[in-house]
PDB file of C-alpha atoms and ligand atoms in Angstrom:
ATOM      1  CA  MET B  23     -15.818 -23.971 -12.753  1.00 53.00           C
ATOM      2  CA  GLY B  24     -13.274 -21.190 -13.233  1.00 77.00           C
ATOM      3  CA  SER B  25      -9.514 -21.591 -13.003  1.00 93.00           C
ATOM      4  CA  MET B  26      -9.512 -19.869  -9.580  1.00 98.00           C
ATOM      5  CA  SER B  27     -12.181 -22.072  -8.116  1.00 97.00           C
ATOM      6  CA  GLY B  28     -11.330 -22.924  -4.488  1.00 96.00           C
ATOM      7  CA  LYS B  29      -9.023 -19.925  -4.120  1.00 98.00           C
ATOM      8  CA  ASN B  30      -9.723 -17.093  -1.646  1.00 98.00           C
ATOM      9  CA  ALA B  31      -8.692 -13.553  -2.525  1.00 99.00           C
ATOM     10  CA  VAL B  32      -8.407 -10.400  -0.424  1.00 99.00           C
ATOM     11  CA  VAL B  33      -8.543  -7.096  -2.311  1.00 99.00           C
ATOM     12  CA  THR B  34      -8.027  -3.802  -0.484  1.00 99.00           C
ATOM     13  CA  GLY B  35     -10.089  -0.853  -1.721  1.00 98.00           C
ATOM     14  CA  GLY B  36     -12.435  -3.125  -3.639  1.00 98.00           C
ATOM     15  CA  SER B  37     -15.591  -1.049  -3.515  1.00 98.00           C
ATOM     16  CA  ARG B  38     -14.900   1.227  -6.488  1.00 98.00           C
ATOM     17  CA  GLY B  39     -12.710   1.787  -9.539  1.00 98.00           C
ATOM     18  CA  ILE B  40      -9.805  -0.540 -10.237  1.00 98.00           C
ATOM     19  CA  GLY B  41     -10.324  -2.544  -7.028  1.00 98.00           C
ATOM     20  CA  ARG B  42     -13.944  -3.265  -7.907  1.00 98.00           C
ATOM     21  CA  ALA B  43     -12.940  -4.486 -11.387  1.00 98.00           C
ATOM     22  CA  ILE B  44     -10.284  -6.741  -9.819  1.00 99.00           C
ATOM     23  CA  CYS B  45     -12.809  -8.257  -7.387  1.00 99.00           C
ATOM     24  CA  LEU B  46     -15.225  -8.986 -10.229  1.00 98.00           C
ATOM     25  CA  GLU B  47     -12.550 -10.462 -12.515  1.00 98.00           C
ATOM     26  CA  LEU B  48     -11.237 -12.786  -9.784  1.00 98.00           C
ATOM     27  CA  ALA B  49     -14.817 -13.841  -8.966  1.00 98.00           C
ATOM     28  CA  ARG B  50     -15.565 -14.465 -12.655  1.00 98.00           C
ATOM     29  CA  ARG B  51     -12.611 -16.864 -12.574  1.00 98.00           C
ATOM     30  CA  GLY B  52     -14.177 -18.610  -9.577  1.00 98.00           C
ATOM     31  CA  ALA B  53     -12.319 -17.092  -6.602  1.00 98.00           C
ATOM     32  CA  ASN B  54     -14.074 -16.191  -3.359  1.00 98.00           C
ATOM     33  CA  VAL B  55     -13.455 -12.519  -2.552  1.00 98.00           C
ATOM     34  CA  VAL B  56     -13.065 -10.510   0.656  1.00 99.00           C
ATOM     35  CA  PHE B  57     -12.620  -6.818  -0.039  1.00 98.00           C
ATOM     36  CA  SER B  58     -12.106  -3.745   2.101  1.00 98.00           C
ATOM     37  CA  TYR B  59     -13.242  -0.162   1.714  1.00 98.00           C
ATOM     38  CA  ALA B  60     -12.730   3.088   3.603  1.00 98.00           C
ATOM     39  CA  GLY B  61     -16.250   4.430   4.105  1.00 97.00           C
ATOM     40  CA  ASN B  62     -18.379   4.410   0.957  1.00 98.00           C
ATOM     41  CA  THR B  63     -20.898   1.820   2.109  1.00 98.00           C
ATOM     42  CA  ALA B  64     -23.269   2.321  -0.836  1.00 98.00           C
ATOM     43  CA  ALA B  65     -20.516   1.471  -3.341  1.00 98.00           C
ATOM     44  CA  ALA B  66     -19.347  -1.474  -1.219  1.00 98.00           C
ATOM     45  CA  ASP B  67     -22.879  -2.911  -0.975  1.00 98.00           C
ATOM     46  CA  LYS B  68     -23.278  -2.691  -4.754  1.00 98.00           C
ATOM     47  CA  THR B  69     -19.969  -4.468  -5.416  1.00 98.00           C
ATOM     48  CA  LEU B  70     -20.843  -7.114  -2.826  1.00 98.00           C
ATOM     49  CA  GLU B  71     -24.158  -7.816  -4.581  1.00 98.00           C
ATOM     50  CA  GLU B  72     -22.381  -8.098  -7.956  1.00 98.00           C
ATOM     51  CA  LEU B  73     -19.895 -10.572  -6.493  1.00 98.00           C
ATOM     52  CA  LYS B  74     -22.599 -12.722  -4.918  1.00 98.00           C
ATOM     53  CA  ALA B  75     -24.457 -12.762  -8.230  1.00 98.00           C
ATOM     54  CA  LEU B  76     -21.395 -14.468  -9.716  1.00 98.00           C
ATOM     55  CA  GLY B  77     -21.959 -17.367  -7.315  1.00 98.00           C
ATOM     56  CA  VAL B  78     -18.858 -17.002  -5.119  1.00 98.00           C
ATOM     57  CA  GLU B  79     -18.457 -16.368  -1.394  1.00 98.00           C
ATOM     58  CA  ALA B  80     -17.975 -12.630  -0.834  1.00 98.00           C
ATOM     59  CA  ARG B  81     -17.450 -10.293   2.134  1.00 98.00           C
ATOM     60  CA  ALA B  82     -17.119  -6.504   2.344  1.00 98.00           C
ATOM     61  CA  ILE B  83     -15.135  -5.198   5.311  1.00 98.00           C
ATOM     62  CA  GLN B  84     -15.036  -1.533   6.235  1.00 98.00           C
ATOM     63  CA  GLY B  85     -11.662  -0.493   7.657  1.00 98.00           C
ATOM     64  CA  ASN B  86      -8.586   1.634   7.184  1.00 98.00           C
ATOM     65  CA  VAL B  87      -5.719  -0.412   5.716  1.00 98.00           C
ATOM     66  CA  ALA B  88      -3.245   1.796   7.548  1.00 98.00           C
ATOM     67  CA  ASP B  89      -4.652   0.623  10.897  1.00 98.00           C
ATOM     68  CA  PRO B  90      -2.752  -2.533  11.948  1.00 98.00           C
ATOM     69  CA  ALA B  91      -5.775  -4.032  13.733  1.00 98.00           C
ATOM     70  CA  ALA B  92      -8.038  -3.420  10.728  1.00 98.00           C
ATOM     71  CA  ALA B  93      -5.490  -4.880   8.285  1.00 98.00           C
ATOM     72  CA  LYS B  94      -5.149  -8.011  10.448  1.00 98.00           C
ATOM     73  CA  ALA B  95      -8.936  -8.316  10.817  1.00 98.00           C
ATOM     74  CA  LEU B  96      -9.309  -8.131   7.023  1.00 98.00           C
ATOM     75  CA  ILE B  97      -6.899 -11.007   6.409  1.00 98.00           C
ATOM     76  CA  ASP B  98      -8.377 -12.967   9.349  1.00 98.00           C
ATOM     77  CA  THR B  99     -11.804 -12.783   7.704  1.00 98.00           C
ATOM     78  CA  ALA B 100     -10.530 -14.773   4.741  1.00 98.00           C
ATOM     79  CA  VAL B 101      -8.580 -17.207   6.917  1.00 98.00           C
ATOM     80  CA  LYS B 102     -11.295 -17.832   9.518  1.00 98.00           C
ATOM     81  CA  GLU B 103     -14.482 -17.523   7.467  1.00 98.00           C
ATOM     82  CA  LEU B 104     -13.326 -18.904   4.114  1.00 98.00           C
ATOM     83  CA  GLY B 105     -10.557 -21.252   5.302  1.00 97.00           C
ATOM     84  CA  GLY B 106      -7.444 -19.491   3.995  1.00 98.00           C
ATOM     85  CA  ILE B 107      -5.937 -16.793   1.809  1.00 98.00           C
ATOM     86  CA  HIS B 108      -4.347 -17.571  -1.545  1.00 98.00           C
ATOM     87  CA  ILE B 109      -4.377 -14.145  -3.230  1.00 99.00           C
ATOM     88  CA  LEU B 110      -3.742 -10.671  -1.791  1.00 99.00           C
ATOM     89  CA  VAL B 111      -4.150  -7.564  -3.939  1.00 99.00           C
ATOM     90  CA  ASN B 112      -2.963  -4.365  -2.243  1.00 99.00           C
ATOM     91  CA  ASN B 113      -4.981  -1.895  -4.276  1.00 98.00           C
ATOM     92  CA  ALA B 114      -6.273   0.716  -1.786  1.00 98.00           C
ATOM     93  CA  GLY B 115      -4.760   4.098  -2.501  1.00 98.00           C
ATOM     94  CA  ILE B 116      -5.328   7.813  -2.108  1.00 97.00           C
ATOM     95  CA  THR B 117      -3.889  11.071  -3.426  1.00 97.00           C
ATOM     96  CA  ARG B 118      -3.321  14.347  -1.549  1.00 97.00           C
ATOM     97  CA  ASP B 119      -1.671  16.412  -4.278  1.00 95.00           C
ATOM     98  CA  GLY B 120       0.216  19.676  -3.876  1.00 96.00           C
ATOM     99  CA  LEU B 121       3.586  21.167  -4.724  1.00 97.00           C
ATOM    100  CA  ALA B 122       6.272  20.024  -2.280  1.00 98.00           C
ATOM    101  CA  MET B 123       7.031  23.507  -0.963  1.00 98.00           C
ATOM    102  CA  ALA B 124       3.411  23.893   0.172  1.00 97.00           C
ATOM    103  CA  MET B 125       2.542  20.274   0.995  1.00 98.00           C
ATOM    104  CA  LYS B 126       1.297  19.753   4.525  1.00 98.00           C
ATOM    105  CA  GLU B 127       3.053  17.056   6.545  1.00 98.00           C
ATOM    106  CA  ASP B 128      -0.342  15.486   7.234  1.00 98.00           C
ATOM    107  CA  ASP B 129      -0.925  15.071   3.507  1.00 98.00           C
ATOM    108  CA  PHE B 130       2.485  13.482   3.063  1.00 98.00           C
ATOM    109  CA  ASP B 131       1.887  11.104   5.980  1.00 98.00           C
ATOM    110  CA  ALA B 132      -1.670  10.146   4.959  1.00 98.00           C
ATOM    111  CA  VAL B 133      -0.564   9.030   1.499  1.00 98.00           C
ATOM    112  CA  ILE B 134       2.460   7.057   2.745  1.00 99.00           C
ATOM    113  CA  GLU B 135       0.418   5.468   5.544  1.00 98.00           C
ATOM    114  CA  THR B 136      -2.425   4.379   3.259  1.00 98.00           C
ATOM    115  CA  ASN B 137      -0.583   3.432   0.074  1.00 98.00           C
ATOM    116  CA  LEU B 138       2.670   2.020   1.466  1.00 98.00           C
ATOM    117  CA  LYS B 139       2.248   1.087   5.121  1.00 98.00           C
ATOM    118  CA  GLY B 140      -1.250  -0.276   4.455  1.00 98.00           C
ATOM    119  CA  ALA B 141       0.177  -2.682   1.887  1.00 99.00           C
ATOM    120  CA  PHE B 142       2.958  -3.694   4.306  1.00 98.00           C
ATOM    121  CA  LEU B 143       0.467  -4.422   7.101  1.00 98.00           C
ATOM    122  CA  CYS B 144      -1.741  -6.578   4.863  1.00 98.00           C
ATOM    123  CA  MET B 145       1.269  -8.467   3.487  1.00 98.00           C
ATOM    124  CA  LYS B 146       2.612  -9.056   7.003  1.00 98.00           C
ATOM    125  CA  ALA B 147      -0.722 -10.509   8.116  1.00 98.00           C
ATOM    126  CA  ALA B 148      -1.107 -12.636   4.959  1.00 98.00           C
ATOM    127  CA  ILE B 149       2.386 -14.128   4.797  1.00 98.00           C
ATOM    128  CA  ARG B 150       2.035 -16.561   7.703  1.00 97.00           C
ATOM    129  CA  PRO B 151      -1.092 -18.360   6.429  1.00 98.00           C
ATOM    130  CA  MET B 152       0.363 -18.330   2.894  1.00 98.00           C
ATOM    131  CA  MET B 153       3.629 -19.828   4.168  1.00 98.00           C
ATOM    132  CA  LYS B 154       1.706 -22.567   5.975  1.00 97.00           C
ATOM    133  CA  ALA B 155      -0.102 -23.399   2.741  1.00 97.00           C
ATOM    134  CA  ARG B 156       3.149 -23.010   0.753  1.00 97.00           C
ATOM    135  CA  TYR B 157       1.134 -21.014  -1.770  1.00 98.00           C
ATOM    136  CA  GLY B 158       0.455 -17.344  -2.316  1.00 98.00           C
ATOM    137  CA  ARG B 159       0.034 -14.655  -4.932  1.00 98.00           C
ATOM    138  CA  ILE B 160       0.565 -11.044  -3.835  1.00 99.00           C
ATOM    139  CA  VAL B 161      -0.010  -8.162  -6.265  1.00 99.00           C
ATOM    140  CA  ASN B 162       0.731  -4.566  -5.273  1.00 99.00           C
ATOM    141  CA  MET B 163      -0.779  -1.585  -7.078  1.00 98.00           C
ATOM    142  CA  SER B 164       2.012   0.799  -8.027  1.00 98.00           C
ATOM    143  CA  SER B 165       1.776   3.438 -10.769  1.00 98.00           C
ATOM    144  CA  VAL B 166       3.529   4.698 -13.886  1.00 97.00           C
ATOM    145  CA  VAL B 167       4.556   7.776 -11.863  1.00 96.00           C
ATOM    146  CA  ALA B 168       6.618   5.633  -9.457  1.00 98.00           C
ATOM    147  CA  LEU B 169       9.402   5.493 -12.032  1.00 92.00           C
ATOM    148  CA  ARG B 170       8.866   8.833 -13.775  1.00 94.00           C
ATOM    149  CA  GLY B 171       7.858  11.221 -10.981  1.00 96.00           C
ATOM    150  CA  ASN B 172       5.028  13.734 -11.286  1.00 93.00           C
ATOM    151  CA  PRO B 173       4.887  17.377 -10.206  1.00 94.00           C
ATOM    152  CA  GLY B 174       2.485  17.851  -7.305  1.00 95.00           C
ATOM    153  CA  GLN B 175       2.785  14.230  -6.203  1.00 96.00           C
ATOM    154  CA  VAL B 176       5.990  13.795  -4.178  1.00 98.00           C
ATOM    155  CA  ASN B 177       3.997  11.915  -1.532  1.00 98.00           C
ATOM    156  CA  TYR B 178       2.113   9.696  -4.002  1.00 98.00           C
ATOM    157  CA  CYS B 179       5.185   8.945  -6.167  1.00 98.00           C
ATOM    158  CA  ALA B 180       7.242   8.099  -3.069  1.00 98.00           C
ATOM    159  CA  SER B 181       4.536   5.687  -1.882  1.00 99.00           C
ATOM    160  CA  LYS B 182       4.264   4.001  -5.294  1.00 98.00           C
ATOM    161  CA  ALA B 183       8.064   3.758  -5.744  1.00 98.00           C
ATOM    162  CA  GLY B 184       8.279   2.368  -2.196  1.00 99.00           C
ATOM    163  CA  LEU B 185       5.812  -0.324  -3.153  1.00 99.00           C
ATOM    164  CA  ILE B 186       8.144  -1.490  -5.925  1.00 98.00           C
ATOM    165  CA  GLY B 187      11.078  -1.821  -3.507  1.00 98.00           C
ATOM    166  CA  MET B 188       8.845  -3.658  -1.063  1.00 98.00           C
ATOM    167  CA  THR B 189       7.558  -5.962  -3.811  1.00 99.00           C
ATOM    168  CA  LYS B 190      11.062  -6.991  -4.907  1.00 98.00           C
ATOM    169  CA  SER B 191      12.314  -7.466  -1.340  1.00 98.00           C
ATOM    170  CA  LEU B 192       9.381  -9.647  -0.316  1.00 98.00           C
ATOM    171  CA  ALA B 193       9.654 -11.591  -3.583  1.00 98.00           C
ATOM    172  CA  LYS B 194      13.226 -12.503  -2.600  1.00 98.00           C
ATOM    173  CA  GLU B 195      12.171 -13.451   0.949  1.00 98.00           C
ATOM    174  CA  MET B 196       9.264 -15.625  -0.180  1.00 98.00           C
ATOM    175  CA  GLY B 197      10.420 -17.142  -3.475  1.00 97.00           C
ATOM    176  CA  ALA B 198      11.267 -20.535  -2.060  1.00 97.00           C
ATOM    177  CA  ARG B 199       7.943 -20.834  -0.256  1.00 97.00           C
ATOM    178  CA  GLY B 200       5.593 -20.872  -3.200  1.00 98.00           C
ATOM    179  CA  ILE B 201       4.644 -17.232  -2.768  1.00 98.00           C
ATOM    180  CA  THR B 202       5.074 -14.773  -5.634  1.00 99.00           C
ATOM    181  CA  VAL B 203       5.029 -11.003  -5.174  1.00 99.00           C
ATOM    182  CA  ASN B 204       4.579  -8.672  -8.136  1.00 99.00           C
ATOM    183  CA  ALA B 205       3.485  -5.121  -8.840  1.00 99.00           C
ATOM    184  CA  VAL B 206       1.238  -3.623 -11.492  1.00 98.00           C
ATOM    185  CA  ALA B 207       1.888  -0.074 -12.672  1.00 98.00           C
ATOM    186  CA  PRO B 208      -1.207   1.440 -14.281  1.00 98.00           C
ATOM    187  CA  GLY B 209      -1.013   4.591 -16.376  1.00 97.00           C
ATOM    188  CA  TYR B 210      -4.000   6.868 -16.820  1.00 95.00           C
ATOM    189  CA  ILE B 211      -7.119   4.877 -15.887  1.00 97.00           C
ATOM    190  CA  SER B 212     -10.666   6.293 -15.904  1.00 95.00           C
ATOM    191  CA  THR B 213     -11.886   6.144 -12.280  1.00 94.00           C
ATOM    192  CA  ASP B 214     -13.123   8.559  -9.598  1.00 92.00           C
ATOM    193  CA  MET B 215      -9.456   9.251  -8.776  1.00 89.00           C
ATOM    194  CA  THR B 216      -8.742  10.715 -12.229  1.00 89.00           C
ATOM    195  CA  ALA B 217     -12.238  12.172 -12.845  1.00 88.00           C
ATOM    196  CA  ALA B 218     -11.273  15.289 -10.889  1.00 81.00           C
ATOM    197  CA  LEU B 219      -8.544  16.244 -13.402  1.00 82.00           C
ATOM    198  CA  PRO B 220      -9.192  19.423 -15.415  1.00 86.00           C
ATOM    199  CA  ASP B 221      -9.964  18.877 -19.120  1.00 88.00           C
ATOM    200  CA  ALA B 222      -6.692  20.415 -20.305  1.00 90.00           C
ATOM    201  CA  ALA B 223      -4.640  18.092 -18.071  1.00 85.00           C
ATOM    202  CA  ARG B 224      -6.671  15.107 -19.309  1.00 88.00           C
ATOM    203  CA  GLN B 225      -6.028  16.010 -22.967  1.00 90.00           C
ATOM    204  CA  ALA B 226      -2.310  16.564 -22.301  1.00 89.00           C
ATOM    205  CA  MET B 227      -2.091  13.157 -20.651  1.00 88.00           C
ATOM    206  CA  LEU B 228      -4.000  11.394 -23.455  1.00 93.00           C
ATOM    207  CA  SER B 229      -1.607  12.807 -26.043  1.00 94.00           C
ATOM    208  CA  THR B 230       1.268  10.921 -24.343  1.00 94.00           C
ATOM    209  CA  ILE B 231      -0.404   7.486 -24.590  1.00 97.00           C
ATOM    210  CA  PRO B 232       0.664   5.493 -27.679  1.00 97.00           C
ATOM    211  CA  VAL B 233      -2.492   3.339 -27.556  1.00 97.00           C
ATOM    212  CA  GLY B 234      -4.472   6.571 -27.851  1.00 95.00           C
ATOM    213  CA  ARG B 235      -7.012   6.153 -25.081  1.00 96.00           C
ATOM    214  CA  ALA B 236      -7.356   6.147 -21.326  1.00 96.00           C
ATOM    215  CA  GLY B 237      -7.221   2.732 -19.694  1.00 98.00           C
ATOM    216  CA  SER B 238     -10.240   1.081 -18.077  1.00 98.00           C
ATOM    217  CA  PRO B 239     -10.340  -0.584 -14.651  1.00 98.00           C
ATOM    218  CA  GLU B 240     -10.910  -3.844 -16.560  1.00 98.00           C
ATOM    219  CA  ASP B 241      -7.589  -3.381 -18.427  1.00 98.00           C
ATOM    220  CA  VAL B 242      -5.810  -3.372 -15.052  1.00 98.00           C
ATOM    221  CA  ALA B 243      -7.926  -6.179 -13.599  1.00 98.00           C
ATOM    222  CA  ALA B 244      -6.937  -8.543 -16.432  1.00 98.00           C
ATOM    223  CA  ALA B 245      -3.228  -8.033 -15.658  1.00 98.00           C
ATOM    224  CA  VAL B 246      -3.758  -8.487 -11.922  1.00 99.00           C
ATOM    225  CA  ALA B 247      -5.773 -11.654 -12.478  1.00 98.00           C
ATOM    226  CA  PHE B 248      -2.959 -13.094 -14.609  1.00 98.00           C
ATOM    227  CA  LEU B 249      -0.318 -12.388 -11.938  1.00 98.00           C
ATOM    228  CA  ALA B 250      -2.692 -13.828  -9.321  1.00 98.00           C
ATOM    229  CA  SER B 251      -3.199 -17.047 -11.281  1.00 98.00           C
ATOM    230  CA  GLU B 252      -1.507 -20.403 -10.672  1.00 97.00           C
ATOM    231  CA  GLU B 253      -0.054 -20.163 -14.180  1.00 97.00           C
ATOM    232  CA  ALA B 254       2.024 -17.106 -13.186  1.00 98.00           C
ATOM    233  CA  GLY B 255       3.951 -19.119 -10.580  1.00 98.00           C
ATOM    234  CA  TYR B 256       7.355 -18.536 -12.218  1.00 98.00           C
ATOM    235  CA  ILE B 257       6.946 -14.750 -12.318  1.00 98.00           C
ATOM    236  CA  THR B 258       8.011 -12.850  -9.208  1.00 99.00           C
ATOM    237  CA  GLY B 259       9.485  -9.473  -8.265  1.00 98.00           C
ATOM    238  CA  GLN B 260       8.231  -7.920 -11.512  1.00 98.00           C
ATOM    239  CA  VAL B 261       6.520  -4.637 -12.309  1.00 98.00           C
ATOM    240  CA  LEU B 262       3.956  -5.010 -15.085  1.00 98.00           C
ATOM    241  CA  SER B 263       3.017  -1.708 -16.731  1.00 98.00           C
ATOM    242  CA  VAL B 264      -0.604  -1.422 -17.814  1.00 98.00           C
ATOM    243  CA  ASP B 265      -0.416   2.010 -19.344  1.00 98.00           C
ATOM    244  CA  GLY B 266      -1.012   1.854 -23.086  1.00 98.00           C
ATOM    245  CA  GLY B 267       2.706   2.499 -23.549  1.00 97.00           C
ATOM    246  CA  MET B 268       2.640   5.782 -21.612  1.00 95.00           C
ATOM    247  CA  GLY B 269       5.686   4.925 -19.484  1.00 93.00           C
ATOM    248  CA  MET B 270       7.998   3.876 -22.349  1.00 92.00           C
TER     249      MET B 270
HETATM  250  P1  NAP N  21     -10.571   5.124  -6.387  1.00 92.64           P
HETATM  251  O1  NAP N  21     -11.546   5.062  -7.502  1.00 92.64           O
HETATM  252  O2  NAP N  21     -10.373   6.414  -5.655  1.00 92.64           O
HETATM  253  O3  NAP N  21     -10.933   3.956  -5.319  1.00 92.64           O
HETATM  254  C1  NAP N  21     -10.131   3.829  -4.179  1.00 92.64           C
HETATM  255  C2  NAP N  21     -10.568   2.617  -3.376  1.00 92.64           C
HETATM  256  O4  NAP N  21      -9.707   2.493  -2.226  1.00 92.64           O
HETATM  257  C3  NAP N  21     -11.975   2.718  -2.826  1.00 92.64           C
HETATM  258  O5  NAP N  21     -12.516   1.422  -2.768  1.00 92.64           O
HETATM  259  C4  NAP N  21     -11.750   3.268  -1.418  1.00 92.64           C
HETATM  260  O6  NAP N  21     -12.816   2.976  -0.509  1.00 92.64           O
HETATM  261  C5  NAP N  21     -10.493   2.531  -1.031  1.00 92.64           C
HETATM  262  N1  NAP N  21      -9.712   3.150   0.027  1.00 92.64           N
HETATM  263  C6  NAP N  21      -9.183   4.407   0.044  1.00 92.64           C
HETATM  264  N2  NAP N  21      -8.519   4.606   1.197  1.00 92.64           N
HETATM  265  C7  NAP N  21      -8.611   3.460   1.913  1.00 92.64           C
HETATM  266  C8  NAP N  21      -8.158   3.058   3.189  1.00 92.64           C
HETATM  267  N3  NAP N  21      -7.429   3.866   3.987  1.00 92.64           N
HETATM  268  N4  NAP N  21      -8.462   1.804   3.633  1.00 92.64           N
HETATM  269  C9  NAP N  21      -9.192   0.973   2.848  1.00 92.64           C
HETATM  270  N5  NAP N  21      -9.660   1.292   1.636  1.00 92.64           N
HETATM  271  C10 NAP N  21      -9.376   2.527   1.172  1.00 92.64           C
HETATM  272  O7  NAP N  21      -9.107   4.714  -6.892  1.00 92.64           O
HETATM  273  P2  NAP N  21      -8.645   3.959  -8.239  1.00 92.64           P
HETATM  274  O8  NAP N  21      -8.428   4.968  -9.299  1.00 92.64           O
HETATM  275  O9  NAP N  21      -9.521   2.778  -8.490  1.00 92.64           O
HETATM  276  O10 NAP N  21      -7.190   3.468  -7.790  1.00 92.64           O
HETATM  277  C11 NAP N  21      -6.967   2.184  -7.220  1.00 92.64           C
HETATM  278  C12 NAP N  21      -5.461   2.003  -7.050  1.00 92.64           C
HETATM  279  O11 NAP N  21      -4.816   2.137  -8.316  1.00 92.64           O
HETATM  280  C13 NAP N  21      -4.817   3.048  -6.126  1.00 92.64           C
HETATM  281  O12 NAP N  21      -3.776   2.449  -5.379  1.00 92.64           O
HETATM  282  C14 NAP N  21      -4.236   4.054  -7.107  1.00 92.64           C
HETATM  283  O13 NAP N  21      -3.164   4.765  -6.547  1.00 92.64           O
HETATM  284  C15 NAP N  21      -3.792   3.130  -8.223  1.00 92.64           C
HETATM  285  N6  NAP N  21      -3.642   3.786  -9.514  1.00 92.64           N
HETATM  286  C16 NAP N  21      -4.684   4.415 -10.109  1.00 92.64           C
HETATM  287  C17 NAP N  21      -4.489   5.042 -11.351  1.00 92.64           C
HETATM  288  C18 NAP N  21      -5.604   5.743 -12.077  1.00 92.64           C
HETATM  289  O14 NAP N  21      -5.342   6.357 -13.142  1.00 92.64           O
HETATM  290  N7  NAP N  21      -6.846   5.712 -11.597  1.00 92.64           N
HETATM  291  C19 NAP N  21      -3.234   5.002 -11.960  1.00 92.64           C
HETATM  292  C20 NAP N  21      -2.181   4.345 -11.313  1.00 92.64           C
HETATM  293  C21 NAP N  21      -2.398   3.738 -10.097  1.00 92.64           C
HETATM  294  P3  NAP N  21     -14.166   3.913  -0.443  1.00 92.64           P
HETATM  295  O15 NAP N  21     -14.986   3.539  -1.660  1.00 92.64           O
HETATM  296  O16 NAP N  21     -14.821   3.521   0.820  1.00 92.64           O
HETATM  297  O17 NAP N  21     -13.706   5.320  -0.476  1.00 92.64           O
END
């Protein structure tokens, strides 16, 4: 039996990339996992199979995290079908890059709605059952660029910096109720999101990483799993960089 045996986790954007690695790591530690995805059913089915093969209860729920009804339905799945929610990982995120002077309002709104409001809606739905149980672990997926900024990403950086403010505020609201709220700030991680970068940009980025390599989704998942563990109960309101030293 793993150390998370008997715990139920909800992971947004769990079908691919970092979210998928988080789902698998939590399941390896014994947690049951409900994850959401936007529309890539083939990827979601594959992740679901991998989770079930680890012997835990698993559910894949298609839905937009920025839709209040979908966010509530996601959390309700864990509460009603698995008997509660102990861990929430707000991982779902998108980019719509462009220089500010040319950025369309729709692209600004889509990124804030998905990355920031989506996390708020899931947290809002999860807090009540966590408060009842007097136990909860919430981990929000920020980014190294939240603190440093990045040209072409005013929308994305604003959403990721907003997540840090939200993390600290909720940590203060929930500290006395057994619920911790932390953020993880990955650097350059090899996933579909970064695969689109041109080679020159990739090389430039790699040269700024002291550890000398891109991160893997598993590097991030290990940090999330620690913050989501019972043992991390005295850590709250923190931002843990998982960036090979890139943000120093
Ligand atoms: P990814 O490979 O593009 O995967 C994104 C995941 O989010 C997919 O499962 C996707 O579902 C889901 N998703 C997207 N929009 C959604 C929505 N509206 N509702 C529900 N699910 C949605 O991304 P990633 O690289 O793993 O990134 C995961 C998180 O880490 C993001 O928050 C990202 O900003 C953050 N991050 C990534 C890096 C990096 O270098 N990769 C660095 C710092 C932070 P579908 O499969 O259905 O599309």
